[in-house]
GROMACS .gro file of C-alpha atoms in nm:
model
  308
    1MET     CA    1  -2.631  -2.462  -4.322
    2PRO     CA    2  -2.379  -2.473  -4.033
    3ALA     CA    3  -2.337  -2.160  -3.826
    4PRO     CA    4  -2.031  -1.951  -3.918
    5LYS     CA    5  -1.728  -2.020  -3.705
    6PRO     CA    6  -1.664  -1.728  -3.467
    7ALA     CA    7  -1.344  -1.533  -3.524
    8ARG     CA    8  -1.062  -1.625  -3.290
    9ASP     CA    9  -1.021  -1.368  -3.013
   10ILE     CA   10  -0.641  -1.365  -2.997
   11ALA     CA   11  -0.615  -1.087  -2.738
   12THR     CA   12  -0.847  -1.267  -2.495
   13GLU     CA   13  -0.672  -1.600  -2.549
   14ILE     CA   14  -0.329  -1.454  -2.474
   15THR     CA   15  -0.451  -1.249  -2.178
   16ASN     CA   16  -0.627  -1.552  -2.026
   17THR     CA   17  -0.311  -1.762  -2.060
   18ILE     CA   18  -0.099  -1.500  -1.884
   19ILE     CA   19  -0.366  -1.459  -1.614
   20ALA     CA   20  -0.354  -1.836  -1.557
   21ARG     CA   21   0.025  -1.822  -1.522
   22LEU     CA   22   0.001  -1.538  -1.271
   23GLU     CA   23  -0.267  -1.722  -1.072
   24ALA     CA   24  -0.034  -2.022  -1.061
   25GLY     CA   25   0.245  -1.798  -0.929
   26VAL     CA   26   0.455  -1.839  -1.244
   27PRO     CA   27   0.480  -1.503  -1.425
   28PRO     CA   28   0.608  -1.551  -1.782
   29TRP     CA   29   0.876  -1.287  -1.731
   30VAL     CA   30   1.052  -1.474  -1.447
   31ARG     CA   31   1.321  -1.657  -1.640
   32PRO     CA   32   1.594  -1.911  -1.568
   33TRP     CA   33   1.928  -1.895  -1.744
   34SER     CA   34   2.202  -2.125  -1.872
   35LEU     CA   35   2.523  -2.076  -2.066
   36THR     CA   36   2.351  -2.212  -2.378
   37GLY     CA   37   2.108  -1.920  -2.374
   38GLU     CA   38   1.818  -2.131  -2.247
   39GLY     CA   39   1.572  -1.897  -2.079
   40GLY     CA   40   1.665  -1.602  -2.299
   41ARG     CA   41   1.439  -1.432  -2.550
   42PRO     CA   42   1.247  -1.656  -2.792
   43LEU     CA   43   1.414  -1.662  -3.133
   44ARG     CA   44   1.291  -1.700  -3.490
   45HIS     CA   45   1.445  -1.965  -3.713
   46GLU     CA   46   1.718  -1.726  -3.833
   47GLY     CA   47   1.806  -1.607  -3.480
   48THR     CA   48   1.609  -1.281  -3.469
   49PRO     CA   49   1.448  -1.230  -3.125
   50TYR     CA   50   1.071  -1.216  -3.098
   51ASN     CA   51   0.957  -0.890  -2.943
   52GLY     CA   52   0.658  -0.733  -2.772
   53ILE     CA   53   0.373  -0.963  -2.681
   54ASN     CA   54   0.526  -1.256  -2.875
   55CYS     CA   55   0.812  -1.262  -2.626
   56LEU     CA   56   0.582  -1.301  -2.322
   57TRP     CA   57   0.345  -1.533  -2.506
   58LEU     CA   58   0.610  -1.779  -2.627
   59TRP     CA   59   0.779  -1.773  -2.286
   60SER     CA   60   0.444  -1.875  -2.136
   61ILE     CA   61   0.390  -2.155  -2.386
   62ALA     CA   62   0.746  -2.284  -2.346
   63ASP     CA   63   0.707  -2.295  -1.967
   64MET     CA   64   0.373  -2.475  -1.982
   65ARG     CA   65   0.501  -2.738  -2.226
   66GLY     CA   66   0.850  -2.777  -2.084
   67HIS     CA   67   1.036  -2.663  -2.397
   68ARG     CA   68   1.405  -2.584  -2.352
   69SER     CA   69   1.491  -2.454  -2.699
   70ARG     CA   70   1.450  -2.082  -2.764
   71TYR     CA   71   1.381  -2.135  -3.137
   72TRP     CA   72   1.038  -2.127  -3.301
   73MET     CA   73   0.954  -2.167  -3.670
   74THR     CA   74   0.687  -2.264  -3.920
   75ALA     CA   75   0.669  -2.617  -4.063
   76ARG     CA   76   0.794  -2.485  -4.397
   77GLN     CA   77   1.094  -2.315  -4.235
   78ALA     CA   78   1.174  -2.639  -4.053
   79THR     CA   79   1.166  -2.830  -4.383
   80GLU     CA   80   1.395  -2.575  -4.549
   81LEU     CA   81   1.644  -2.630  -4.265
   82GLY     CA   82   1.634  -3.007  -4.315
   83GLY     CA   83   1.401  -3.072  -4.022
   84CYS     CA   84   1.065  -3.240  -3.983
   85VAL     CA   85   0.790  -3.145  -3.737
   86ARG     CA   86   0.697  -3.443  -3.521
   87ARG     CA   87   0.348  -3.581  -3.568
   88ASP     CA   88   0.265  -3.523  -3.201
   89ALA     CA   89   0.399  -3.165  -3.199
   90GLN     CA   90   0.176  -2.899  -3.045
   91PRO     CA   91   0.133  -2.590  -3.262
   92SER     CA   92   0.148  -2.243  -3.115
   93MET     CA   93   0.087  -1.904  -3.269
   94SER     CA   94   0.301  -1.605  -3.352
   95ILE     CA   95   0.103  -1.282  -3.342
   96TYR     CA   96   0.121  -0.976  -3.563
   97ALA     CA   97  -0.093  -0.668  -3.612
   98SER     CA   98  -0.272  -0.594  -3.936
   99THR     CA   99  -0.506  -0.322  -4.059
  100PHE     CA  100  -0.786  -0.269  -4.307
  101ARG     CA  101  -0.974   0.038  -4.425
  102LYS     CA  102  -1.345   0.052  -4.352
  103ALA     CA  103  -1.554   0.285  -4.561
  104GLY     CA  104  -1.706   0.564  -4.357
  105VAL     CA  105  -2.069   0.677  -4.355
  106PRO     CA  106  -2.130   0.963  -4.601
  107THR     CA  107  -2.198   1.299  -4.438
  108LEU     CA  108  -2.448   1.563  -4.553
  109THR     CA  109  -2.184   1.695  -4.791
  110GLY     CA  110  -2.151   1.354  -4.953
  111GLU     CA  111  -1.801   1.295  -4.821
  112ALA     CA  112  -1.705   0.981  -4.633
  113SER     CA  113  -1.384   0.938  -4.436
  114ALA     CA  114  -1.241   0.586  -4.424
  115GLN     CA  115  -1.156   0.433  -4.087
  116LEU     CA  116  -0.831   0.245  -4.033
  117ILE     CA  117  -0.915  -0.065  -3.827
  118ARG     CA  118  -0.637  -0.250  -3.645
  119PHE     CA  119  -0.669  -0.617  -3.557
  120LEU     CA  120  -0.454  -0.913  -3.456
  121ARG     CA  121  -0.361  -1.204  -3.680
  122SER     CA  122  -0.153  -1.514  -3.618
  123TYR     CA  123   0.029  -1.798  -3.790
  124ILE     CA  124   0.138  -2.141  -3.668
  125VAL     CA  125   0.487  -2.199  -3.527
  126TYR     CA  126   0.653  -2.493  -3.354
  127ASN     CA  127   0.927  -2.507  -3.094
  128ALA     CA  128   1.253  -2.664  -3.213
  129ASP     CA  129   1.221  -2.925  -2.938
  130GLU     CA  130   0.934  -3.073  -3.142
  131ILE     CA  131   1.125  -3.070  -3.472
  132GLU     CA  132   1.367  -3.345  -3.567
  133GLY     CA  133   1.675  -3.310  -3.787
  134LEU     CA  134   1.761  -2.942  -3.735
  135PRO     CA  135   2.124  -2.826  -3.705
  136SER     CA  136   2.256  -2.891  -3.355
  137TYR     CA  137   2.260  -2.528  -3.241
  138TYR     CA  138   1.879  -2.520  -3.241
  139TYR     CA  139   1.877  -2.759  -2.946
  140PRO     CA  140   1.996  -2.668  -2.592
  141ARG     CA  141   2.314  -2.831  -2.475
  142ASP     CA  142   2.479  -2.846  -2.135
  143VAL     CA  143   2.786  -2.625  -2.107
  144ALA     CA  144   3.002  -2.612  -1.796
  145PRO     CA  145   3.014  -2.260  -1.641
  146THR     CA  146   3.384  -2.199  -1.696
  147ALA     CA  147   3.556  -1.901  -1.537
  148GLN     CA  148   3.605  -1.745  -1.882
  149LEU     CA  149   3.239  -1.773  -1.979
  150LEU     CA  150   3.125  -1.625  -1.649
  151SER     CA  151   3.383  -1.347  -1.677
  152ASP     CA  152   3.269  -1.260  -2.030
  153ARG     CA  153   2.908  -1.251  -1.914
  154GLN     CA  154   2.992  -1.019  -1.623
  155ASP     CA  155   3.185  -0.790  -1.859
  156ALA     CA  156   2.875  -0.764  -2.081
  157ILE     CA  157   2.653  -0.688  -1.779
  158ASP     CA  158   2.890  -0.419  -1.653
  159ALA     CA  159   2.921  -0.263  -2.000
  160PHE     CA  160   2.543  -0.252  -2.050
  161PHE     CA  161   2.475  -0.059  -1.729
  162ALA     CA  162   2.788   0.159  -1.753
  163ALA     CA  163   2.673   0.296  -2.089
  164ILE     CA  164   2.338   0.419  -1.951
  165PRO     CA  165   2.363   0.776  -1.814
  166ALA     CA  166   2.132   0.715  -1.518
  167GLU     CA  167   2.220   0.856  -1.177
  168VAL     CA  168   2.239   0.559  -0.939
  169ARG     CA  169   2.264   0.624  -0.566
  170HIS     CA  170   2.368   0.330  -0.350
  171GLY     CA  171   2.274   0.286   0.013
  172GLY     CA  172   1.977   0.206   0.233
  173GLY     CA  173   1.749  -0.094   0.213
  174GLU     CA  174   1.515  -0.004  -0.075
  175ALA     CA  175   1.528  -0.019  -0.454
  176TYR     CA  176   1.325   0.238  -0.648
  177PHE     CA  177   1.331   0.507  -0.916
  178SER     CA  178   1.234   0.861  -0.818
  179PRO     CA  179   1.054   1.029  -1.113
  180VAL     CA  180   1.057   1.365  -0.933
  181LEU     CA  181   1.430   1.374  -0.857
  182ASP     CA  182   1.525   1.152  -1.152
  183TYR     CA  183   1.757   0.903  -0.987
  184ILE     CA  184   1.771   0.531  -0.908
  185ARG     CA  185   1.818   0.419  -0.549
  186LEU     CA  186   1.969   0.073  -0.488
  187PRO     CA  187   2.113  -0.102  -0.184
  188HIS     CA  188   2.484  -0.171  -0.213
  189ALA     CA  189   2.561  -0.470  -0.435
  190SER     CA  190   2.698  -0.655  -0.133
  191SER     CA  191   2.349  -0.641   0.026
  192PHE     CA  192   2.206  -0.871  -0.242
  193ARG     CA  193   2.229  -1.249  -0.224
  194SER     CA  194   2.424  -1.253  -0.551
  195ALA     CA  195   2.565  -1.028  -0.820
  196ASP     CA  196   2.292  -1.159  -1.051
  197ALA     CA  197   2.020  -1.052  -0.806
  198TYR     CA  198   2.169  -0.702  -0.794
  199ALA     CA  199   2.183  -0.677  -1.174
  200SER     CA  200   1.827  -0.808  -1.212
  201THR     CA  201   1.695  -0.546  -0.968
  202ARG     CA  202   1.899  -0.274  -1.138
  203ALA     CA  203   1.748  -0.376  -1.472
  204HIS     CA  204   1.396  -0.334  -1.329
  205GLU     CA  205   1.467   0.014  -1.192
  206THR     CA  206   1.649   0.118  -1.510
  207ILE     CA  207   1.338   0.036  -1.712
  208HIS     CA  208   1.148   0.275  -1.482
  209TRP     CA  209   1.424   0.534  -1.541
  210SER     CA  210   1.365   0.511  -1.918
  211GLY     CA  211   1.005   0.623  -1.869
  212HIS     CA  212   1.091   0.965  -1.721
  213GLN     CA  213   0.918   1.259  -1.892
  214SER     CA  214   1.251   1.375  -2.039
  215ARG     CA  215   1.301   1.035  -2.204
  216LEU     CA  216   1.017   0.802  -2.316
  217ASP     CA  217   0.757   0.990  -2.108
  218ARG     CA  218   0.546   0.701  -1.979
  219THR     CA  219   0.267   0.751  -1.726
  220PHE     CA  220   0.380   0.622  -1.387
  221GLY     CA  221   0.048   0.641  -1.205
  222LYS     CA  222  -0.034   0.838  -0.892
  223ARG     CA  223  -0.063   0.562  -0.634
  224PHE     CA  224   0.007   0.194  -0.575
  225GLY     CA  225  -0.257  -0.020  -0.740
  226ASP     CA  226  -0.406   0.225  -0.989
  227ARG     CA  227  -0.414   0.117  -1.356
  228ALA     CA  228  -0.124   0.332  -1.476
  229TYR     CA  229   0.092   0.225  -1.181
  230SER     CA  230   0.016  -0.143  -1.242
  231ILE     CA  231   0.087  -0.120  -1.616
  232GLU     CA  232   0.416   0.059  -1.547
  233GLU     CA  233   0.514  -0.222  -1.310
  234LEU     CA  234   0.418  -0.480  -1.574
  235CYS     CA  235   0.631  -0.286  -1.822
  236ALA     CA  236   0.926  -0.281  -1.581
  237GLU     CA  237   0.894  -0.654  -1.510
  238ALA     CA  238   0.876  -0.745  -1.878
  239GLY     CA  239   1.150  -0.499  -1.974
  240ALA     CA  240   1.382  -0.628  -1.702
  241ALA     CA  241   1.320  -0.983  -1.826
  242ILE     CA  242   1.424  -0.881  -2.177
  243ILE     CA  243   1.742  -0.718  -2.043
  244CYS     CA  244   1.820  -1.025  -1.833
  245GLY     CA  245   1.756  -1.255  -2.127
  246GLU     CA  246   1.998  -1.057  -2.342
  247LEU     CA  247   2.265  -1.052  -2.072
  248GLY     CA  248   2.226  -1.414  -1.961
  249LEU     CA  249   2.085  -1.321  -1.622
  250PRO     CA  250   1.810  -1.503  -1.433
  251THR     CA  251   1.509  -1.282  -1.364
  252GLU     CA  252   1.425  -1.306  -0.997
  253LEU     CA  253   1.112  -1.246  -0.794
  254ARG     CA  254   1.141  -0.932  -0.586
  255ASP     CA  255   1.016  -0.916  -0.228
  256SER     CA  256   0.726  -0.694  -0.342
  257HIS     CA  257   0.616  -0.944  -0.609
  258ALA     CA  258   0.325  -1.098  -0.415
  259SER     CA  259   0.168  -0.759  -0.342
  260TYR     CA  260   0.162  -0.671  -0.713
  261ILE     CA  261   0.004  -0.990  -0.848
  262GLY     CA  262  -0.347  -0.905  -0.732
  263HIS     CA  263  -0.333  -0.561  -0.895
  264TRP     CA  264  -0.193  -0.703  -1.219
  265LEU     CA  265  -0.472  -0.959  -1.229
  266ASP     CA  266  -0.736  -0.689  -1.177
  267VAL     CA  267  -0.594  -0.486  -1.467
  268LEU     CA  268  -0.564  -0.783  -1.703
  269ARG     CA  269  -0.914  -0.911  -1.626
  270ALA     CA  270  -1.063  -0.567  -1.689
  271ASP     CA  271  -0.870  -0.485  -2.007
  272LYS     CA  272  -0.745  -0.749  -2.251
  273SER     CA  273  -0.527  -0.488  -2.424
  274ALA     CA  274  -0.328  -0.407  -2.107
  275ILE     CA  275  -0.065  -0.681  -2.146
  276PHE     CA  276  -0.013  -0.582  -2.511
  277LEU     CA  277   0.045  -0.222  -2.405
  278ALA     CA  278   0.286  -0.321  -2.129
  279ALA     CA  279   0.479  -0.556  -2.361
  280ALA     CA  280   0.509  -0.290  -2.632
  281LYS     CA  281   0.631  -0.030  -2.381
  282ALA     CA  282   0.880  -0.280  -2.238
  283GLU     CA  283   1.024  -0.348  -2.584
  284GLN     CA  284   1.048   0.025  -2.652
  285ALA     CA  285   1.228   0.079  -2.320
  286PHE     CA  286   1.473  -0.204  -2.388
  287ASN     CA  287   1.558  -0.069  -2.733
  288TYR     CA  288   1.607   0.279  -2.587
  289LEU     CA  289   1.849   0.150  -2.322
  290ARG     CA  290   2.031  -0.086  -2.557
  291ALA     CA  291   2.109   0.202  -2.794
  292PHE     CA  292   2.343   0.353  -2.533
  293ASP     CA  293   2.572   0.049  -2.559
  294VAL     CA  294   2.734   0.099  -2.901
  295ASP     CA  295   2.950  -0.214  -2.870
  296VAL     CA  296   2.667  -0.455  -2.787
  297GLU     CA  297   2.667  -0.629  -3.128
  298ALA     CA  298   3.035  -0.713  -3.098
  299ARG     CA  299   2.966  -0.897  -2.771
  300ASP     CA  300   2.652  -1.080  -2.888
  301PRO     CA  301   2.685  -1.436  -2.752
  302SER     CA  302   2.388  -1.580  -2.945
  303PRO     CA  303   2.388  -1.957  -3.000
  304MET     CA  304   2.404  -1.918  -3.378
  305LYS     CA  305   2.718  -1.704  -3.349
  306LEU     CA  306   2.872  -1.951  -3.105
  307ALA     CA  307   2.806  -2.228  -3.354
  308ALA     CA  308   2.953  -2.038  -3.650
   0.00000   0.00000   0.00000
């Protein structure tokens, strides 16, 4: 009788992939951008963004395989849309959490309390680049950066940050959030190499701002390199990437990036749940910040809306 097949360790598989990307100097949250939305958040077949760990995971897979489309779907969904998965297509997985109740051990009184066990499950998805016959908006297209498109994008960026009631102090040569005094410090916008670089850095520090004890109350850590500090930085990097993806901004490497990689790798190697925690906190922070901008839906430039 053949030995039973071991259960797939999804958490370890994902963590090892992200570790490999970091070791190669290509963090999954450093994103390009184009006017077609390429580089933005991964999308389901109906245009809903993937969130949490799925966002980082599918970014990693897309980068490794050279996919340009943001869309992912099951083979059945592709068929329903009139498409056909290519025979040489490489499957990936979409992850979700599930639970089951495990009967507890009876006590001396005869009572037994059930335990709720959480675990990860997955299902197969394919990138639209490997599916033929889908409607055209599932595939990236080259769009010239017209003055109007760039102006509309800048308006959306300005509106997003203007709606957030964070105190931002400009001046000096450093970018940081002070949890004690509750303000963001940024160099003047003119000190950055581009307006996009300024906005990307502001997104990172604004994610930190969301974690203040009076808001989402995340643990910031006591010193550079400790676990809480490293996870908060992972959260800020991933959260800033989500903001940038929504706003059509490239996510850029900061000058301090190299000094963080070693600490991130130490945390991820020691704890396969760390990247899941950071991704979940990043998604929570993004949703918290996005809620300040009540007009965001009216400005949504998603490819499906552009194609409508």
